[in-house]
Tab-separated table of C-alpha atoms in Angstrom:
chain	number	residue	atom	x	y	z
A	1	UNK	CA	27.002	34.232	-39.609
A	2	UNK	CA	27.953	37.829	-40.554
A	3	UNK	CA	30.592	39.854	-38.656
A	4	UNK	CA	29.074	42.592	-36.548
A	5	UNK	CA	30.889	45.939	-36.414
A	6	UNK	CA	28.718	47.415	-33.728
A	7	UNK	CA	26.536	45.890	-31.024
A	8	UNK	CA	22.725	46.300	-30.896
A	9	UNK	CA	21.220	48.854	-28.653
A	10	UNK	CA	17.715	48.935	-27.043
A	11	UNK	CA	16.911	52.074	-29.020
A	12	UNK	CA	17.789	50.440	-32.260
A	13	UNK	CA	15.644	47.411	-31.430
A	14	UNK	CA	12.694	49.535	-30.393
A	15	UNK	CA	12.858	51.580	-33.642
A	16	UNK	CA	13.027	48.478	-35.834
A	17	UNK	CA	9.654	48.303	-37.630
A	18	UNK	CA	8.230	45.195	-39.299
A	19	UNK	CA	8.325	45.026	-43.073
A	20	UNK	CA	6.640	42.665	-45.597
A	21	UNK	CA	9.564	40.327	-45.255
A	22	UNK	CA	11.279	39.011	-42.150
A	23	UNK	CA	14.673	40.536	-41.449
A	24	UNK	CA	17.479	40.109	-38.977
A	25	UNK	CA	19.458	42.302	-36.535
A	26	UNK	CA	22.740	40.829	-35.460
A	27	UNK	CA	24.405	41.510	-32.066
A	28	UNK	CA	27.468	39.275	-32.355
A	29	UNK	CA	28.761	35.920	-31.232
A	30	UNK	CA	25.806	34.150	-32.787
A	31	UNK	CA	23.064	36.274	-31.143
A	32	UNK	CA	20.557	37.778	-33.422
A	33	UNK	CA	16.983	39.124	-33.407
A	34	UNK	CA	14.399	38.165	-36.030
A	35	UNK	CA	11.637	40.732	-36.795
A	36	UNK	CA	8.537	39.120	-38.209
A	37	UNK	CA	6.007	40.867	-40.557
A	38	UNK	CA	3.546	40.497	-37.693
A	39	UNK	CA	5.807	42.684	-35.564
A	40	UNK	CA	7.018	39.864	-33.258
A	41	UNK	CA	10.712	40.096	-32.383
A	42	UNK	CA	12.405	36.759	-31.495
A	43	UNK	CA	15.963	36.226	-30.129
A	44	UNK	CA	17.956	33.348	-31.640
A	45	UNK	CA	21.418	31.870	-31.176
A	46	UNK	CA	23.393	30.470	-34.102
A	47	UNK	CA	26.184	27.981	-33.289
A	48	UNK	CA	28.061	24.982	-34.507
A	49	UNK	CA	27.078	21.656	-32.828
A	50	UNK	CA	29.914	20.317	-30.691
A	51	UNK	CA	30.357	16.889	-32.256
A	52	UNK	CA	28.947	17.215	-35.831
A	53	UNK	CA	30.043	20.850	-36.272
A	54	UNK	CA	26.805	21.298	-38.244
A	55	UNK	CA	25.385	24.811	-38.146
A	56	UNK	CA	22.323	24.984	-35.854
A	57	UNK	CA	20.193	27.602	-34.205
A	58	UNK	CA	17.865	27.796	-31.191
A	59	UNK	CA	15.158	30.210	-30.107
A	60	UNK	CA	15.822	32.066	-26.919
A	61	UNK	CA	12.613	34.028	-26.340
A	62	UNK	CA	10.626	37.133	-27.378
A	63	UNK	CA	11.664	40.722	-27.070
A	64	UNK	CA	10.865	42.778	-24.916
A	65	UNK	CA	10.044	39.944	-22.459
A	66	UNK	CA	13.598	38.764	-22.889
A	67	UNK	CA	15.628	42.037	-22.827
A	68	UNK	CA	18.890	42.647	-24.715
A	69	UNK	CA	20.899	42.232	-21.549
A	70	UNK	CA	19.106	38.974	-20.640
A	71	UNK	CA	19.554	37.661	-24.240
A	72	UNK	CA	23.348	38.359	-24.080
A	73	UNK	CA	23.631	36.674	-20.657
A	74	UNK	CA	21.824	33.608	-22.045
A	75	UNK	CA	24.072	33.578	-25.084
A	76	UNK	CA	27.165	33.720	-22.922
A	77	UNK	CA	25.907	30.816	-20.722
A	78	UNK	CA	25.248	28.725	-23.846
A	79	UNK	CA	28.598	29.584	-25.396
A	80	UNK	CA	30.249	28.416	-22.106
A	81	UNK	CA	28.360	25.036	-22.510
A	82	UNK	CA	29.586	24.773	-26.122
A	83	UNK	CA	33.188	25.434	-25.004
A	84	UNK	CA	32.804	22.348	-22.798
A	85	UNK	CA	31.377	20.211	-25.666
A	86	UNK	CA	27.720	20.443	-24.553
A	87	UNK	CA	24.941	21.228	-26.980
A	88	UNK	CA	22.721	23.800	-25.337
A	89	UNK	CA	19.540	22.426	-26.861
A	90	UNK	CA	20.302	18.875	-25.516
A	91	UNK	CA	21.107	20.520	-22.151
A	92	UNK	CA	17.718	22.226	-22.023
A	93	UNK	CA	15.959	19.011	-22.910
A	94	UNK	CA	17.725	17.188	-20.202
A	95	UNK	CA	16.821	19.870	-17.629
A	96	UNK	CA	13.164	19.798	-18.786
A	97	UNK	CA	13.073	16.004	-18.495
A	98	UNK	CA	14.636	16.114	-15.061
A	99	UNK	CA	12.052	18.685	-13.893
A	100	UNK	CA	9.198	16.508	-15.383
A	101	UNK	CA	10.722	13.449	-13.762
A	102	UNK	CA	10.879	15.169	-10.393
A	103	UNK	CA	7.312	16.313	-10.567
A	104	UNK	CA	5.944	12.957	-11.748
A	105	UNK	CA	8.033	10.738	-9.418
A	106	UNK	CA	7.538	12.146	-5.957
A	107	UNK	CA	7.545	9.666	-3.094
A	108	UNK	CA	3.725	9.854	-2.859
A	109	UNK	CA	3.099	9.251	-6.596
A	110	UNK	CA	5.560	6.316	-6.627
A	111	UNK	CA	3.955	4.889	-3.449
A	112	UNK	CA	0.562	4.981	-5.147
A	113	UNK	CA	1.872	3.049	-8.212
A	114	UNK	CA	3.626	0.536	-5.910
A	115	UNK	CA	0.456	-0.033	-3.849
A	116	UNK	CA	-1.729	-0.457	-6.916
A	117	UNK	CA	0.603	-3.060	-8.278
A	118	UNK	CA	0.835	-4.796	-4.872
A	119	UNK	CA	-3.004	-5.048	-4.746
A	120	UNK	CA	-2.965	-6.812	-8.109
A	121	UNK	CA	-0.027	-9.140	-7.666
A	122	UNK	CA	-0.151	-10.103	-3.933
A	123	UNK	CA	-3.922	-10.196	-3.616
A	124	UNK	CA	-4.085	-8.049	-0.421
A	125	UNK	CA	-7.617	-6.874	0.416
A	126	UNK	CA	-8.905	-3.431	-0.322
A	127	UNK	CA	-9.231	-2.851	3.428
A	128	UNK	CA	-5.638	-3.775	3.912
A	129	UNK	CA	-4.537	-1.469	1.108
A	130	UNK	CA	-6.520	1.441	2.645
A	131	UNK	CA	-4.899	0.816	5.998
A	132	UNK	CA	-1.372	0.927	4.392
A	133	UNK	CA	-2.291	4.151	2.601
A	134	UNK	CA	-3.619	5.794	5.724
A	135	UNK	CA	-0.473	4.899	7.602
A	136	UNK	CA	1.675	6.506	4.923
A	137	UNK	CA	-0.569	9.570	4.773
A	138	UNK	CA	-0.271	10.095	8.570
A	139	UNK	CA	3.440	9.192	9.050
A	140	UNK	CA	5.332	9.769	5.784
A	141	UNK	CA	3.612	12.016	3.218
A	142	UNK	CA	3.296	15.182	5.274
A	143	UNK	CA	7.030	15.622	5.337
A	144	UNK	CA	8.413	13.568	2.433
A	145	UNK	CA	5.520	12.770	0.056
A	146	UNK	CA	6.183	15.907	-2.145
A	147	UNK	CA	9.891	15.194	-2.599
A	148	UNK	CA	11.271	13.563	-5.785
A	149	UNK	CA	12.035	10.029	-4.852
A	150	UNK	CA	15.605	10.456	-6.239
A	151	UNK	CA	16.360	13.118	-3.617
A	152	UNK	CA	15.485	10.961	-0.548
A	153	UNK	CA	18.535	9.808	1.333
A	154	UNK	CA	19.033	7.544	4.320
A	155	UNK	CA	19.855	10.457	6.742
A	156	UNK	CA	16.618	12.243	5.736
A	157	UNK	CA	14.593	9.195	6.329
A	158	UNK	CA	16.172	8.638	9.778
A	159	UNK	CA	15.462	12.301	10.768
A	160	UNK	CA	11.885	11.971	9.669
A	161	UNK	CA	11.309	8.678	11.551
A	162	UNK	CA	13.015	9.705	14.759
A	163	UNK	CA	9.884	11.358	16.241
A	164	UNK	CA	7.907	8.155	15.606
A	165	UNK	CA	10.414	6.195	17.689
A	166	UNK	CA	10.356	8.918	20.437
A	167	UNK	CA	6.554	8.396	20.626
A	168	UNK	CA	7.202	4.785	21.591
A	169	UNK	CA	5.098	3.291	18.830
A	170	UNK	CA	7.800	0.858	17.772
A	171	UNK	CA	5.528	-1.662	16.063
A	172	UNK	CA	4.041	1.121	13.888
A	173	UNK	CA	7.611	2.229	13.129
A	174	UNK	CA	8.605	-1.300	12.095
A	175	UNK	CA	5.655	-1.559	9.672
A	176	UNK	CA	6.426	1.873	8.171
A	177	UNK	CA	10.098	0.994	7.579
A	178	UNK	CA	8.997	-2.328	6.063
A	179	UNK	CA	6.612	-0.518	3.663
A	180	UNK	CA	9.244	2.095	2.701
A	181	UNK	CA	11.653	-0.668	1.818
A	182	UNK	CA	8.974	-2.206	-0.494
A	183	UNK	CA	8.324	1.128	-2.122
A	184	UNK	CA	12.018	1.911	-2.711
A	185	UNK	CA	12.770	-1.576	-3.943
A	186	UNK	CA	9.904	-1.295	-6.402
A	187	UNK	CA	11.208	2.134	-7.552
A	188	UNK	CA	14.667	0.580	-8.150
A	189	UNK	CA	13.173	-2.191	-10.333
A	190	UNK	CA	11.338	0.602	-12.298
A	191	UNK	CA	14.753	2.356	-12.651
A	192	UNK	CA	13.477	5.428	-10.900
A	193	UNK	CA	16.313	5.334	-8.325
A	194	UNK	CA	19.690	3.688	-8.231
A	195	UNK	CA	19.664	2.487	-4.615
A	196	UNK	CA	17.274	1.859	-1.690
A	197	UNK	CA	17.740	4.573	0.912
A	198	UNK	CA	15.686	2.559	3.425
A	199	UNK	CA	18.036	-0.497	3.224
A	200	UNK	CA	19.267	-1.332	6.776
A	201	UNK	CA	17.202	1.547	8.206
A	202	UNK	CA	15.533	-0.828	10.721
A	203	UNK	CA	18.844	-1.478	12.404
A	204	UNK	CA	19.056	2.075	13.435
A	205	UNK	CA	15.896	2.009	15.585
A	206	UNK	CA	14.844	0.103	18.728
A	207	UNK	CA	13.085	-3.111	18.061
A	208	UNK	CA	9.514	-3.649	19.284
A	209	UNK	CA	9.039	-6.293	21.967
A	210	UNK	CA	7.036	-9.200	20.685
A	211	UNK	CA	3.668	-9.291	22.424
A	212	UNK	CA	0.989	-11.971	22.262
A	213	UNK	CA	-2.436	-10.747	21.282
A	214	UNK	CA	-4.881	-10.569	24.245
A	215	UNK	CA	-6.752	-13.834	24.621
A	216	UNK	CA	-9.001	-15.183	27.414
A	217	UNK	CA	-8.065	-18.480	29.153
A	218	UNK	CA	-10.616	-21.346	28.441
A	219	UNK	CA	-12.208	-20.943	31.872
A	220	UNK	CA	-13.307	-17.397	30.893
A	221	UNK	CA	-15.130	-18.659	27.724
A	222	UNK	CA	-18.608	-18.926	29.477
A	223	UNK	CA	-18.404	-15.322	30.618
A	224	UNK	CA	-17.606	-14.219	27.063
A	225	UNK	CA	-20.387	-16.405	25.522
A	226	UNK	CA	-22.978	-14.948	27.947
A	227	UNK	CA	-21.771	-11.391	27.270
A	228	UNK	CA	-22.055	-12.006	23.545
A	229	UNK	CA	-25.589	-13.281	23.846
A	230	UNK	CA	-26.631	-10.232	25.757
A	231	UNK	CA	-24.553	-7.606	23.920
A	232	UNK	CA	-26.239	-4.632	22.339
A	233	UNK	CA	-24.816	-5.187	18.929
A	234	UNK	CA	-26.284	-5.979	15.558
A	235	UNK	CA	-27.239	-9.601	14.868
A	236	UNK	CA	-24.895	-9.761	11.904
A	237	UNK	CA	-21.942	-8.664	14.131
A	238	UNK	CA	-22.788	-11.220	16.848
A	239	UNK	CA	-22.984	-14.017	14.209
A	240	UNK	CA	-19.686	-12.792	12.708
A	241	UNK	CA	-17.953	-13.150	16.093
A	242	UNK	CA	-19.469	-16.598	16.616
A	243	UNK	CA	-18.355	-17.552	13.117
A	244	UNK	CA	-14.786	-16.589	13.754
A	245	UNK	CA	-14.788	-18.192	17.197
A	246	UNK	CA	-16.103	-21.531	15.917
A	247	UNK	CA	-14.098	-21.818	12.691
A	248	UNK	CA	-10.639	-20.778	14.110
A	249	UNK	CA	-9.962	-18.336	11.179
A	250	UNK	CA	-8.283	-14.999	11.278
A	251	UNK	CA	-10.470	-11.801	11.243
A	252	UNK	CA	-9.611	-10.996	7.690
A	253	UNK	CA	-10.568	-14.437	6.546
A	254	UNK	CA	-13.809	-14.463	8.609
A	255	UNK	CA	-15.214	-11.391	6.975
A	256	UNK	CA	-14.376	-12.669	3.526
A	257	UNK	CA	-16.646	-15.758	3.736
A	258	UNK	CA	-18.563	-15.947	0.412
A	259	UNK	CA	-21.691	-17.968	-0.205
A	260	UNK	CA	-20.062	-19.376	-3.281
A	261	UNK	CA	-17.261	-20.981	-1.182
A	262	UNK	CA	-19.677	-22.676	1.172
A	263	UNK	CA	-20.355	-26.382	0.507
A	264	UNK	CA	-23.330	-27.046	2.655
A	265	UNK	CA	-23.929	-30.518	1.377
A	266	UNK	CA	-20.471	-31.765	2.341
A	267	UNK	CA	-20.165	-29.292	5.297
A	268	UNK	CA	-17.048	-27.516	4.216
A	269	UNK	CA	-15.994	-23.899	3.815
A	270	UNK	CA	-13.436	-23.692	0.905
A	271	UNK	CA	-11.360	-20.574	1.423
A	272	UNK	CA	-9.440	-19.559	-1.671
A	273	UNK	CA	-5.746	-18.897	-1.428
A	274	UNK	CA	-6.010	-15.109	-2.080
A	275	UNK	CA	-8.009	-14.680	1.145
A	276	UNK	CA	-5.475	-16.669	3.324
A	277	UNK	CA	-2.492	-15.144	5.071
A	278	UNK	CA	-0.216	-17.845	3.588
A	279	UNK	CA	-1.802	-17.716	0.173
A	280	UNK	CA	-2.791	-21.396	0.270
A	281	UNK	CA	-6.323	-22.711	0.011
A	282	UNK	CA	-7.841	-23.710	3.293
A	283	UNK	CA	-10.746	-26.028	3.981
A	284	UNK	CA	-12.819	-25.606	7.161
A	285	UNK	CA	-15.111	-28.339	8.377
A	286	UNK	CA	-18.469	-26.869	9.361
A	287	UNK	CA	-20.011	-27.863	12.738
A	288	UNK	CA	-23.780	-27.964	13.354
A	289	UNK	CA	-23.539	-24.619	15.169
A	290	UNK	CA	-21.763	-22.974	12.250
A	291	UNK	CA	-24.395	-24.295	9.852
A	292	UNK	CA	-27.026	-22.724	12.070
A	293	UNK	CA	-25.174	-19.382	11.705
A	294	UNK	CA	-25.436	-19.714	7.927
A	295	UNK	CA	-29.181	-20.481	8.250
A	296	UNK	CA	-29.588	-17.181	10.239
A	297	UNK	CA	-27.568	-15.229	7.739
A	298	UNK	CA	-29.321	-16.748	4.670
A	299	UNK	CA	-32.344	-14.311	4.635
A	300	UNK	CA	-30.074	-11.379	5.326
A	301	UNK	CA	-27.323	-11.898	2.776
A	302	UNK	CA	-28.101	-15.092	0.852
A	303	UNK	CA	-28.847	-13.026	-2.226
A	304	UNK	CA	-25.489	-11.338	-2.102
A	305	UNK	CA	-21.803	-12.455	-2.538
A	306	UNK	CA	-20.613	-12.038	1.076
A	307	UNK	CA	-21.965	-13.903	4.006
A	308	UNK	CA	-21.292	-11.006	6.319
A	309	UNK	CA	-21.973	-7.796	4.256
A	310	UNK	CA	-20.984	-4.356	5.333
A	311	UNK	CA	-23.966	-2.444	6.947
A	312	UNK	CA	-23.085	0.830	5.101
A	313	UNK	CA	-21.962	-0.756	1.805
A	314	UNK	CA	-23.902	-4.086	1.436
A	315	UNK	CA	-22.051	-4.989	-1.777
A	316	UNK	CA	-18.831	-5.271	0.248
A	317	UNK	CA	-17.961	-7.413	3.258
A	318	UNK	CA	-17.705	-6.221	6.799
A	319	UNK	CA	-14.508	-4.609	7.913
A	320	UNK	CA	-12.084	-6.942	9.604
A	321	UNK	CA	-12.030	-4.661	12.660
A	322	UNK	CA	-15.853	-4.873	13.189
A	323	UNK	CA	-15.490	-7.821	15.525
A	324	UNK	CA	-12.730	-6.093	17.600
A	325	UNK	CA	-14.879	-2.923	17.973
A	326	UNK	CA	-17.817	-4.981	19.182
A	327	UNK	CA	-15.666	-6.928	21.641
A	328	UNK	CA	-14.444	-3.642	23.165
A	329	UNK	CA	-18.013	-2.418	23.465
A	330	UNK	CA	-18.895	-5.642	25.270
A	331	UNK	CA	-16.375	-4.774	28.014
A	332	UNK	CA	-13.468	-7.089	26.956
A	333	UNK	CA	-11.042	-4.407	25.877
A	334	UNK	CA	-7.543	-5.350	26.815
A	335	UNK	CA	-8.709	-8.887	27.627
A	336	UNK	CA	-9.440	-10.238	24.172
A	337	UNK	CA	-9.189	-9.301	20.504
A	338	UNK	CA	-10.751	-11.029	17.631
A	339	UNK	CA	-7.500	-12.759	16.629
A	340	UNK	CA	-7.036	-13.949	20.202
A	341	UNK	CA	-10.087	-16.265	19.823
A	342	UNK	CA	-7.807	-18.575	17.803
A	343	UNK	CA	-5.471	-18.789	20.788
A	344	UNK	CA	-8.340	-19.378	23.125
A	345	UNK	CA	-9.751	-22.299	20.969
A	346	UNK	CA	-6.253	-23.828	20.536
A	347	UNK	CA	-5.517	-23.747	24.260
A	348	UNK	CA	-8.851	-25.340	25.183
A	349	UNK	CA	-8.358	-28.038	22.591
A	350	UNK	CA	-4.729	-28.636	23.679
A	351	UNK	CA	-5.707	-28.937	27.272
A	352	UNK	CA	-8.488	-31.534	26.401
A	353	UNK	CA	-5.820	-34.008	25.208
A	354	UNK	CA	-8.177	-35.326	22.588
A	355	UNK	CA	-6.318	-34.014	19.527
A	356	UNK	CA	-2.838	-34.258	17.965
A	357	UNK	CA	-0.792	-31.141	17.643
A	358	UNK	CA	-0.627	-31.587	13.814
A	359	UNK	CA	-4.453	-31.465	13.687
A	360	UNK	CA	-4.592	-28.197	15.737
A	361	UNK	CA	-1.932	-26.543	13.595
A	362	UNK	CA	-3.728	-27.612	10.383
A	363	UNK	CA	-7.009	-26.147	11.777
A	364	UNK	CA	-5.188	-22.833	12.391
A	365	UNK	CA	-3.753	-22.953	8.842
A	366	UNK	CA	-0.246	-22.545	10.162
A	367	UNK	CA	2.333	-23.127	7.488
A	368	UNK	CA	4.928	-25.919	7.394
A	369	UNK	CA	8.458	-25.623	5.983
A	370	UNK	CA	7.828	-28.467	3.567
A	371	UNK	CA	4.921	-27.360	1.361
A	372	UNK	CA	4.384	-30.806	-0.065
A	373	UNK	CA	4.109	-32.391	3.316
A	374	UNK	CA	1.940	-29.538	4.486
A	375	UNK	CA	-0.496	-30.056	1.573
A	376	UNK	CA	-0.622	-33.808	2.229
A	377	UNK	CA	-1.217	-33.300	5.952
A	378	UNK	CA	-4.149	-30.861	5.448
A	379	UNK	CA	-5.949	-33.449	3.384
A	380	UNK	CA	-5.195	-36.236	5.805
A	381	UNK	CA	-6.480	-34.405	8.817
A	382	UNK	CA	-9.903	-33.404	7.460
A	383	UNK	CA	-11.691	-36.218	9.324
A	384	UNK	CA	-9.966	-35.297	12.603
A	385	UNK	CA	-10.458	-31.577	12.055
A	386	UNK	CA	-14.157	-32.197	11.504
A	387	UNK	CA	-14.276	-33.921	14.858
A	388	UNK	CA	-12.245	-31.041	16.394
A	389	UNK	CA	-14.613	-28.378	15.046
A	390	UNK	CA	-17.664	-30.157	16.361
A	391	UNK	CA	-15.978	-30.823	19.705
A	392	UNK	CA	-15.194	-27.020	20.002
A	393	UNK	CA	-18.763	-26.054	19.275
A	394	UNK	CA	-20.100	-28.547	21.823
A	395	UNK	CA	-17.553	-27.377	24.398
A	396	UNK	CA	-18.568	-23.810	23.961
A	397	UNK	CA	-22.227	-24.544	24.372
A	398	UNK	CA	-21.545	-26.796	27.391
A	399	UNK	CA	-19.538	-24.158	29.105
A	400	UNK	CA	-22.174	-21.585	28.469
A	401	UNK	CA	-24.894	-23.854	29.971
A	402	UNK	CA	-22.807	-24.613	33.021
A	403	UNK	CA	-22.373	-20.836	33.624
A	404	UNK	CA	-26.100	-20.240	33.267
A	405	UNK	CA	-27.203	-22.889	35.726
A	406	UNK	CA	-24.429	-22.207	38.308
């Protein structure tokens, strides 16, 4: 690096004309300007690397886009880094990587990756995944989605979630906090963050009061059955509601009935574990009335995968809220939800005194603490559960007949 007696001036740089060979104008302290035969003028900085002491150089930018004053300021900044043992080229690479990381790993992009993996590994349905994403789009992404996930701190989350608590939708808030915890834990395992900012966040908000889902008492079953028979709803929707009522399954399990899982000969519906809440296979004995539902659906969907196909997208199954929407249109809003039909059936069977508690729990696919015992019990109770399912079908028909002749 030659010693420079005088500093460069803008006039000198402007007058410098290209020649057949590249040449250099030095400004001092490692800063120099290379003039190419093409006429391009490029600023460079020559320096000794902090550790190896090897001579190195780096490009700073083109003149006149980078002026003489700006090039000198940049040189001084880099000389300051070198004085502290920092290689300016490594420093720039780290800054570029940090900016790229911030752009690629916002809360929304990370949440998308988390949800995609959750769908693959936990077997949640597409409808459930869409519900999760809609909830995040509505409650989280507008204020936090664009932020790099590394920059999100507990206080920021608390401030963002306070208005949700103030609206009084505490159950929604609980689910959002749960999902945020999952997202941040996933990000930590991917080494995108060092700690989970949502950890213990739930303790800083009011807890929702546990409420039972609306369910009719057994003596109201006839009124519901008559309303269902006379309701202005599609045949497929009516049959779906009957299917769920008679099989004791959850709404999400009911709509995922597949023809391939139905064993008509042995009168069983074999639900695979990925469709069950507890991720265990469940076998449902089919009563005569349930088999009649299948007979009615056969010409409608027998050539497709799902017993209850979506009206708008026949290759998919019905949405699990379809039954709830129909029940509201029937005038039972606030009195009954689709999930509450399980409670209605269980209460009627309990009050009959004909069935053991273990049989009723097995029919509802409720889990037991000991998985081995639970698996043994489900197999042992199949005969009793077949009797239970037929009793429940007969009970519903009998109650409906009494109501009609009364």
